[in-house]
mmCIF file of C-alpha atoms in Angstrom:
data_model
loop_
_atom_site.group_PDB
_atom_site.id
_atom_site.type_symbol
_atom_site.label_atom_id
_atom_site.label_comp_id
_atom_site.label_asym_id
_atom_site.label_seq_id
_atom_site.Cartn_x
_atom_site.Cartn_y
_atom_site.Cartn_z
ATOM 1 C CA ALA A 126 -47.770 -64.049 -115.303
ATOM 2 C CA VAL A 127 -49.017 -60.508 -114.829
ATOM 3 C CA PRO A 128 -46.792 -58.617 -112.360
ATOM 4 C CA SER A 129 -48.475 -57.722 -109.090
ATOM 5 C CA ALA A 130 -49.045 -54.044 -108.361
ATOM 6 C CA PRO A 131 -46.413 -52.779 -105.953
ATOM 7 C CA ILE A 132 -47.405 -51.847 -102.427
ATOM 8 C CA THR A 133 -48.122 -48.148 -102.280
ATOM 9 C CA GLY A 134 -46.906 -45.804 -99.600
ATOM 10 C CA GLN A 135 -50.509 -45.272 -98.509
ATOM 11 C CA GLU A 136 -50.970 -49.009 -98.002
ATOM 12 C CA LEU A 137 -47.814 -49.248 -95.890
ATOM 13 C CA ARG A 138 -48.834 -46.273 -93.774
ATOM 14 C CA ASN A 139 -52.058 -48.024 -92.785
ATOM 15 C CA ALA A 140 -51.047 -51.660 -92.466
ATOM 16 C CA THR A 141 -49.722 -54.209 -90.015
ATOM 17 C CA LEU A 142 -46.032 -54.632 -90.829
ATOM 18 C CA GLN A 143 -43.531 -57.192 -89.638
ATOM 19 C CA VAL A 144 -40.683 -55.259 -87.980
ATOM 20 C CA PRO A 145 -37.313 -56.902 -87.101
ATOM 21 C CA ARG A 146 -35.630 -56.379 -83.744
ATOM 22 C CA TRP A 147 -34.027 -53.006 -83.006
ATOM 23 C CA PRO A 148 -30.342 -52.500 -82.145
ATOM 24 C CA ALA A 149 -29.089 -52.514 -78.575
ATOM 25 C CA GLY A 150 -29.283 -49.277 -76.643
ATOM 26 C CA GLN A 151 -31.949 -46.601 -76.436
ATOM 27 C CA THR A 152 -34.244 -48.141 -79.044
ATOM 28 C CA ALA A 153 -33.854 -51.796 -78.040
ATOM 29 C CA ASP A 154 -37.390 -51.784 -76.588
ATOM 30 C CA CYS A 155 -39.027 -50.315 -79.690
ATOM 31 C CA PRO A 156 -41.836 -52.562 -81.008
ATOM 32 C CA ARG A 157 -40.890 -55.544 -83.107
ATOM 33 C CA GLY A 158 -42.905 -58.308 -84.747
ATOM 34 C CA PRO A 159 -46.342 -57.429 -86.162
ATOM 35 C CA VAL A 160 -46.856 -53.681 -85.653
ATOM 36 C CA ARG A 161 -50.012 -51.835 -86.660
ATOM 37 C CA PHE A 162 -49.495 -48.424 -88.324
ATOM 38 C CA ASP A 163 -52.065 -45.677 -88.665
ATOM 39 C CA ASP A 164 -51.161 -42.870 -91.075
ATOM 40 C CA GLY A 165 -47.514 -43.915 -90.860
ATOM 41 C CA GLU A 166 -47.222 -44.023 -87.066
ATOM 42 C CA SER A 167 -47.600 -46.730 -84.469
ATOM 43 C CA ALA A 168 -50.389 -45.805 -82.079
ATOM 44 C CA GLY A 169 -48.917 -47.943 -79.317
ATOM 45 C CA ALA A 170 -45.352 -46.604 -79.575
ATOM 46 C CA PRO A 171 -44.866 -42.838 -79.853
ATOM 47 C CA GLY A 172 -41.814 -42.100 -81.964
ATOM 48 C CA LEU A 173 -42.106 -45.195 -84.189
ATOM 49 C CA LYS A 174 -43.008 -44.091 -87.700
ATOM 50 C CA LEU A 175 -42.365 -44.488 -91.404
ATOM 51 C CA THR A 176 -40.208 -41.641 -92.669
ATOM 52 C CA GLY A 177 -39.714 -40.259 -96.165
ATOM 53 C CA ASP A 178 -41.174 -41.671 -99.363
ATOM 54 C CA PRO A 179 -40.871 -45.393 -100.182
ATOM 55 C CA VAL A 180 -39.166 -46.594 -103.373
ATOM 56 C CA HIS A 181 -40.106 -49.499 -105.620
ATOM 57 C CA VAL A 182 -37.407 -52.008 -106.580
ATOM 58 C CA ASP A 183 -37.583 -55.598 -107.844
ATOM 59 C CA VAL A 184 -35.079 -56.747 -105.226
ATOM 60 C CA ASP A 185 -35.534 -60.500 -105.849
ATOM 61 C CA ARG A 186 -35.729 -59.995 -109.638
ATOM 62 C CA ASP A 187 -38.920 -62.046 -110.067
ATOM 63 C CA GLY A 188 -40.771 -59.434 -112.089
ATOM 64 C CA ASP A 189 -42.676 -57.951 -109.143
ATOM 65 C CA GLU A 190 -41.487 -54.730 -107.556
ATOM 66 C CA GLU A 191 -41.017 -54.701 -103.802
ATOM 67 C CA THR A 192 -41.493 -51.544 -101.720
ATOM 68 C CA VAL A 193 -38.558 -50.286 -99.662
ATOM 69 C CA VAL A 194 -39.152 -47.864 -96.813
ATOM 70 C CA ALA A 195 -37.242 -46.278 -93.924
ATOM 71 C CA LEU A 196 -38.654 -46.849 -90.440
ATOM 72 C CA MET A 197 -37.547 -44.644 -87.545
ATOM 73 C CA CYS A 198 -37.938 -45.197 -83.820
ATOM 74 C CA ALA A 199 -37.096 -42.209 -81.651
ATOM 75 C CA PRO A 200 -38.082 -42.594 -77.994
ATOM 76 C CA GLU A 201 -35.021 -40.481 -77.139
ATOM 77 C CA GLY A 202 -32.268 -40.860 -79.692
ATOM 78 C CA ALA A 203 -33.292 -42.147 -83.132
ATOM 79 C CA ASP A 204 -32.500 -45.424 -84.878
ATOM 80 C CA TYR A 205 -33.505 -46.501 -88.367
ATOM 81 C CA GLN A 206 -34.290 -49.666 -90.253
ATOM 82 C CA VAL A 207 -34.554 -49.790 -94.045
ATOM 83 C CA LEU A 208 -36.995 -52.593 -94.861
ATOM 84 C CA ALA A 209 -38.227 -54.222 -98.076
ATOM 85 C CA TYR A 210 -41.830 -55.468 -98.277
ATOM 86 C CA GLY A 211 -43.529 -57.507 -100.984
ATOM 87 C CA ARG A 212 -46.936 -59.022 -101.636
ATOM 88 C CA THR A 213 -48.066 -62.451 -100.519
ATOM 89 C CA PRO A 214 -49.809 -64.692 -103.095
ATOM 90 C CA ALA A 215 -53.087 -63.572 -101.528
ATOM 91 C CA GLY A 216 -52.202 -59.885 -101.951
ATOM 92 C CA GLY A 217 -51.169 -59.202 -98.381
ATOM 93 C CA ILE A 218 -47.903 -57.649 -97.192
ATOM 94 C CA ARG A 219 -44.840 -59.663 -96.215
ATOM 95 C CA LEU A 220 -41.370 -58.658 -95.049
ATOM 96 C CA VAL A 221 -38.748 -59.552 -97.663
ATOM 97 C CA GLY A 222 -35.789 -58.456 -95.594
ATOM 98 C CA GLN A 223 -33.910 -55.790 -93.701
ATOM 99 C CA VAL A 224 -31.732 -53.767 -96.045
ATOM 100 C CA LEU A 225 -29.936 -51.889 -93.276
ATOM 101 C CA ALA A 226 -30.220 -51.005 -89.594
ATOM 102 C CA THR A 227 -28.321 -48.303 -87.779
ATOM 103 C CA ALA A 228 -25.900 -49.382 -85.067
ATOM 104 C CA GLY A 229 -27.876 -48.072 -82.097
ATOM 105 C CA SER A 230 -26.730 -45.862 -79.239
ATOM 106 C CA GLN A 231 -23.988 -48.356 -78.395
ATOM 107 C CA GLY A 232 -22.491 -47.946 -81.871
ATOM 108 C CA ARG A 233 -19.313 -45.967 -82.454
ATOM 109 C CA PRO A 234 -19.964 -42.357 -83.486
ATOM 110 C CA GLY A 235 -17.973 -41.440 -86.568
ATOM 111 C CA VAL A 236 -17.389 -45.117 -87.416
ATOM 112 C CA ASP A 237 -20.679 -47.022 -87.559
ATOM 113 C CA VAL A 238 -23.831 -46.115 -89.475
ATOM 114 C CA ARG A 239 -25.854 -44.023 -87.026
ATOM 115 C CA HIS A 240 -28.282 -42.200 -89.324
ATOM 116 C CA VAL A 241 -30.270 -42.695 -92.530
ATOM 117 C CA HIS A 242 -30.763 -39.574 -94.638
ATOM 118 C CA ALA A 243 -32.602 -41.045 -97.640
ATOM 119 C CA ILE A 244 -33.224 -44.146 -99.760
ATOM 120 C CA ALA A 245 -33.321 -44.529 -103.531
ATOM 121 C CA ALA A 246 -33.881 -47.217 -106.147
ATOM 122 C CA GLY A 247 -30.717 -48.556 -107.729
ATOM 123 C CA SER A 248 -30.224 -50.497 -110.935
ATOM 124 C CA ASN A 249 -30.850 -54.218 -111.383
ATOM 125 C CA GLY A 250 -32.748 -54.720 -108.120
ATOM 126 C CA ARG A 251 -30.353 -52.813 -105.910
ATOM 127 C CA VAL A 252 -31.244 -50.388 -103.113
ATOM 128 C CA ARG A 253 -29.232 -47.251 -102.398
ATOM 129 C CA VAL A 254 -29.110 -45.744 -98.900
ATOM 130 C CA ASP A 255 -27.668 -42.367 -97.914
ATOM 131 C CA VAL A 256 -26.134 -43.051 -94.496
ATOM 132 C CA GLY A 257 -24.528 -40.859 -91.836
ATOM 133 C CA ASP A 258 -21.867 -41.403 -89.170
ATOM 134 C CA TYR A 259 -23.545 -39.535 -86.289
ATOM 135 C CA PRO A 260 -27.147 -39.586 -85.039
ATOM 136 C CA GLU A 261 -29.316 -36.508 -85.280
ATOM 137 C CA CYS A 262 -30.281 -36.061 -81.675
ATOM 138 C CA CYS A 263 -30.775 -33.628 -78.898
ATOM 139 C CA ALA A 264 -28.379 -30.650 -79.086
ATOM 140 C CA THR A 265 -26.234 -32.098 -81.873
ATOM 141 C CA ALA A 266 -25.867 -29.917 -84.970
ATOM 142 C CA SER A 267 -28.104 -31.118 -87.807
ATOM 143 C CA ASP A 268 -25.269 -30.888 -90.371
ATOM 144 C CA LEU A 269 -22.928 -33.109 -88.332
ATOM 145 C CA PRO A 270 -23.694 -36.498 -89.996
ATOM 146 C CA GLN A 271 -21.797 -37.026 -93.228
ATOM 147 C CA HIS A 272 -23.621 -38.161 -96.386
ATOM 148 C CA GLN A 273 -22.469 -41.408 -97.970
ATOM 149 C CA TRP A 274 -24.420 -43.441 -100.520
ATOM 150 C CA ARG A 275 -24.079 -47.203 -100.110
ATOM 151 C CA THR A 276 -25.666 -49.868 -102.327
ATOM 152 C CA TYR A 277 -27.294 -53.130 -101.155
ATOM 153 C CA ARG A 278 -28.344 -56.255 -103.077
ATOM 154 C CA PHE A 279 -30.655 -59.097 -102.049
ATOM 155 C CA ASP A 280 -29.008 -62.516 -102.415
ATOM 156 C CA GLY A 281 -32.196 -64.544 -101.895
ATOM 157 C CA GLU A 282 -31.786 -64.722 -98.118
ATOM 158 C CA ARG A 283 -30.545 -61.353 -96.951
ATOM 159 C CA PHE A 284 -29.334 -57.973 -98.145
ATOM 160 C CA ARG A 285 -25.583 -57.424 -98.424
ATOM 161 C CA GLN A 286 -23.650 -54.317 -99.339
ATOM 162 C CA SER A 287 -22.601 -54.494 -102.973
ATOM 163 C CA GLY A 288 -21.297 -51.008 -103.674
ATOM 164 C CA GLY A 289 -20.245 -47.685 -102.254
ATOM 165 C CA PRO A 290 -17.864 -46.913 -99.389
ATOM 166 C CA THR A 291 -17.586 -49.334 -96.485
ATOM 167 C CA SER A 292 -16.204 -46.850 -93.960
ATOM 168 C CA PHE A 293 -16.403 -43.163 -93.124
ATOM 169 C CA GLY A 294 -13.504 -40.773 -93.471
ATOM 170 C CA PRO A 295 -12.749 -38.042 -90.914
ATOM 171 C CA ASN A 296 -15.803 -35.906 -90.236
ATOM 172 C CA PRO A 297 -15.104 -32.308 -91.350
ATOM 173 C CA LYS A 298 -17.165 -30.962 -88.434
ATOM 174 C CA VAL A 299 -15.244 -32.821 -85.713
ATOM 175 C CA GLY A 300 -12.023 -31.179 -84.570
ATOM 176 C CA ASP A 301 -10.085 -31.034 -81.323
ATOM 177 C CA LEU A 302 -10.367 -27.468 -80.070
ATOM 178 C CA GLY A 303 -8.243 -26.258 -77.203
ATOM 179 C CA LEU A 304 -7.166 -22.992 -75.679
ATOM 180 C CA THR A 305 -4.218 -21.428 -73.933
ATOM 181 C CA ALA A 306 -4.435 -18.293 -71.800
ATOM 182 C CA SER A 307 -2.223 -16.577 -69.254
ATOM 183 C CA ASP A 308 -3.170 -14.970 -65.981
ATOM 184 C CA VAL A 309 -4.484 -11.435 -66.404
ATOM 185 C CA VAL A 310 -2.116 -8.592 -65.449
ATOM 186 C CA MET A 311 -4.210 -5.761 -63.967
ATOM 187 C CA THR A 312 -2.754 -2.255 -63.685
ATOM 188 C CA ARG A 313 -3.908 0.599 -61.489
ATOM 189 C CA GLN A 314 -5.454 3.561 -63.304
ATOM 190 C CA ALA A 315 -5.562 7.256 -62.404
ATOM 191 C CA ASP A 316 -9.228 6.916 -61.407
ATOM 192 C CA ARG A 317 -8.215 4.156 -58.943
ATOM 193 C CA SER A 318 -9.783 1.366 -61.058
ATOM 194 C CA TRP A 319 -7.932 -1.724 -62.285
ATOM 195 C CA ARG A 320 -7.667 -2.628 -65.959
ATOM 196 C CA GLY A 321 -6.191 -5.534 -67.899
ATOM 197 C CA THR A 322 -6.461 -7.687 -71.023
ATOM 198 C CA VAL A 323 -7.592 -11.306 -71.223
ATOM 199 C CA VAL A 324 -5.613 -12.974 -74.021
ATOM 200 C CA VAL A 325 -7.093 -16.283 -75.236
ATOM 201 C CA ARG A 326 -5.586 -18.375 -78.036
ATOM 202 C CA VAL A 327 -7.873 -20.984 -79.597
ATOM 203 C CA THR A 328 -6.212 -23.880 -81.441
ATOM 204 C CA ASN A 329 -7.472 -26.841 -83.440
ATOM 205 C CA THR A 330 -5.487 -30.036 -83.887
ATOM 206 C CA GLY A 331 -8.103 -31.457 -86.290
ATOM 207 C CA PRO A 332 -8.876 -33.431 -88.227
ATOM 208 C CA GLY A 333 -12.052 -31.419 -88.928
ATOM 209 C CA ALA A 334 -12.566 -27.664 -88.724
ATOM 210 C CA PRO A 335 -15.598 -26.747 -86.604
ATOM 211 C CA PRO A 336 -16.630 -23.196 -85.689
ATOM 212 C CA ALA A 337 -15.526 -22.159 -82.207
ATOM 213 C CA GLN A 338 -17.140 -20.107 -79.501
ATOM 214 C CA VAL A 339 -15.395 -18.903 -76.344
ATOM 215 C CA GLU A 340 -17.291 -18.464 -73.098
ATOM 216 C CA VAL A 341 -15.740 -15.887 -70.768
ATOM 217 C CA ASN A 342 -16.814 -15.792 -67.128
ATOM 218 C CA ILE A 343 -15.497 -12.420 -65.990
ATOM 219 C CA GLY A 344 -16.719 -12.738 -62.393
ATOM 220 C CA GLY A 345 -16.608 -9.380 -60.614
ATOM 221 C CA LEU A 346 -15.123 -7.526 -63.568
ATOM 222 C CA VAL A 347 -16.792 -5.471 -66.298
ATOM 223 C CA ARG A 348 -15.985 -5.341 -69.980
ATOM 224 C CA GLY A 349 -13.465 -2.869 -71.178
ATOM 225 C CA ALA A 350 -13.529 -0.856 -74.365
ATOM 226 C CA THR A 351 -12.010 -3.267 -76.888
ATOM 227 C CA GLY A 352 -12.210 -6.856 -78.097
ATOM 228 C CA TRP A 353 -15.877 -7.577 -77.348
ATOM 229 C CA SER A 354 -17.506 -6.741 -80.687
ATOM 230 C CA GLY A 355 -18.136 -10.413 -81.565
ATOM 231 C CA CYS A 356 -19.552 -11.324 -78.173
ATOM 232 C CA THR A 357 -23.065 -11.533 -76.750
ATOM 233 C CA ASN A 358 -24.316 -8.935 -74.318
ATOM 234 C CA ASP A 359 -24.457 -11.246 -71.322
ATOM 235 C CA GLU A 360 -23.107 -9.289 -68.372
ATOM 236 C CA PHE A 361 -21.272 -12.099 -66.573
ATOM 237 C CA THR A 362 -20.585 -14.895 -69.116
ATOM 238 C CA PRO A 363 -20.535 -13.440 -72.646
ATOM 239 C CA LEU A 364 -20.051 -15.834 -75.578
ATOM 240 C CA CYS A 365 -17.529 -14.709 -78.178
ATOM 241 C CA THR A 366 -17.748 -16.031 -81.744
ATOM 242 C CA VAL A 367 -14.392 -17.142 -83.114
ATOM 243 C CA GLY A 368 -15.526 -18.716 -86.403
ATOM 244 C CA VAL A 369 -14.100 -21.752 -88.155
ATOM 245 C CA VAL A 370 -10.626 -22.696 -86.939
ATOM 246 C CA PRO A 371 -8.777 -24.763 -89.594
ATOM 247 C CA GLN A 372 -6.600 -27.678 -88.535
ATOM 248 C CA GLY A 373 -3.296 -26.398 -87.192
ATOM 249 C CA ALA A 374 -4.508 -22.787 -87.004
ATOM 250 C CA THR A 375 -4.761 -20.416 -84.033
ATOM 251 C CA ARG A 376 -7.259 -17.652 -83.354
ATOM 252 C CA THR A 377 -6.496 -15.005 -80.704
ATOM 253 C CA LEU A 378 -8.961 -12.967 -78.642
ATOM 254 C CA ARG A 379 -7.854 -9.877 -76.719
ATOM 255 C CA LEU A 380 -10.586 -8.773 -74.330
ATOM 256 C CA THR A 381 -10.079 -5.762 -72.080
ATOM 257 C CA VAL A 382 -11.602 -5.851 -68.596
ATOM 258 C CA SER A 383 -11.712 -3.536 -65.602
ATOM 259 C CA THR A 384 -13.102 -3.159 -62.117
ATOM 260 C CA GLY A 385 -15.256 -0.283 -63.342
ATOM 261 C CA THR A 386 -14.512 3.386 -63.839
ATOM 262 C CA GLY A 387 -13.705 5.106 -60.555
ATOM 263 C CA SER A 388 -14.482 1.988 -58.538
ATOM 264 C CA GLY A 389 -11.719 2.828 -56.087
ATOM 265 C CA ARG A 390 -11.216 -0.852 -55.244
ATOM 266 C CA GLU A 391 -8.039 -1.489 -53.338
ATOM 267 C CA LEU A 392 -8.185 -5.246 -53.887
ATOM 268 C CA LEU A 393 -8.802 -7.167 -57.087
ATOM 269 C CA PRO A 394 -11.791 -9.552 -57.290
ATOM 270 C CA SER A 395 -10.761 -12.983 -56.027
ATOM 271 C CA GLY A 396 -12.736 -15.026 -58.543
ATOM 272 C CA GLY A 397 -10.492 -14.342 -61.514
ATOM 273 C CA VAL A 398 -11.636 -15.218 -65.029
ATOM 274 C CA VAL A 399 -12.724 -18.612 -66.409
ATOM 275 C CA VAL A 400 -12.532 -19.191 -70.164
ATOM 276 C CA ALA A 401 -13.891 -22.186 -72.079
ATOM 277 C CA VAL A 402 -14.069 -23.034 -75.787
ATOM 278 C CA HIS A 403 -16.853 -25.009 -77.483
ATOM 279 C CA ALA A 404 -17.370 -26.373 -80.992
ATOM 280 C CA GLN A 405 -20.656 -24.604 -81.580
ATOM 281 C CA ALA A 406 -23.023 -24.520 -84.552
ATOM 282 C CA GLY A 407 -25.635 -22.274 -82.962
ATOM 283 C CA PRO A 408 -27.245 -21.331 -79.661
ATOM 284 C CA ASP A 409 -28.569 -24.852 -79.065
ATOM 285 C CA ALA A 410 -26.458 -26.992 -81.396
ATOM 286 C CA ALA A 411 -22.911 -28.258 -80.857
ATOM 287 C CA TYR A 412 -20.343 -30.479 -82.538
ATOM 288 C CA PRO A 413 -18.644 -33.314 -80.598
ATOM 289 C CA GLU A 414 -14.972 -33.235 -79.648
ATOM 290 C CA PRO A 415 -12.648 -36.199 -79.015
ATOM 291 C CA ARG A 416 -11.378 -34.670 -75.757
ATOM 292 C CA LEU A 417 -12.405 -31.810 -73.476
ATOM 293 C CA SER A 418 -9.509 -31.635 -71.031
ATOM 294 C CA ASN A 419 -7.928 -28.709 -72.909
ATOM 295 C CA ASN A 420 -11.134 -26.697 -73.356
ATOM 296 C CA ARG A 421 -11.238 -24.815 -70.059
ATOM 297 C CA ARG A 422 -8.830 -22.585 -68.093
ATOM 298 C CA GLN A 423 -8.979 -20.736 -64.781
ATOM 299 C CA LEU A 424 -7.149 -17.399 -64.966
ATOM 300 C CA TYR A 425 -6.063 -15.350 -61.969
ATOM 301 C CA LEU A 426 -5.801 -11.584 -61.665
ATOM 302 C CA ILE A 427 -2.308 -10.303 -60.930
ATOM 303 C CA GLU A 428 -1.339 -6.769 -59.891
ATOM 304 C CA GLY A 429 0.960 -5.277 -62.517
#
């Protein structure tokens, strides 16, 4: 028998495809069953689309290559299905099986498969999938999901994992940041102003080592002369870059503050200073933390 021509990516992008059910959570209502695609997207469901390039693999080892593709549905967060399609005897398109589906928004971040980076053809009818442990969504840093290649094999009824890791190790971008800080001792100056130093110690108990950023709400105070070189110019709540804090390490910030030169204030501002630490990858991208109870402190101003 002459092998059938594999389904091309162009055919898949403009075909009616059988789509299995989506995982529980945000994408549970994404279209399933026969879904019509136009240029790789479903006209009736914004956010449902074929992503990346398909690969051709003879998954059932009958001499005809099937076409494997990643399908993403992202009404809010994103879930993925990796699906294998083959030809019917009449030349149409049929679903052979679901290679892999992400765990959905109810899955366990850092434990379950929550993202698909890429797919590739393996040897002897196998399919390789580059999976991640966190979803790419919203304000989450794009480099948060780990990369882990897993291999899947069709047994005649379904796809089962046949190679590669079966679990994720600790994510190097997820650490437990915390801070300690003492109340700020303010001393009277010759010009009648008050000056002091905010001392903040940032720690990381691991297991990963994310970059840290400290937010300092200085209330009615103004910045002093030293310690602010790595901070933004925001007048009231500057953000100070700390950098990567390795597991078990401590980084210390010493930020001078005052009531302003020659302010002549007899009383110190009552609001004090609030400091908070974040695992931050950029202005709009953060890394998750296992707990937040040790990330924020209220400091009071004390006359010295």
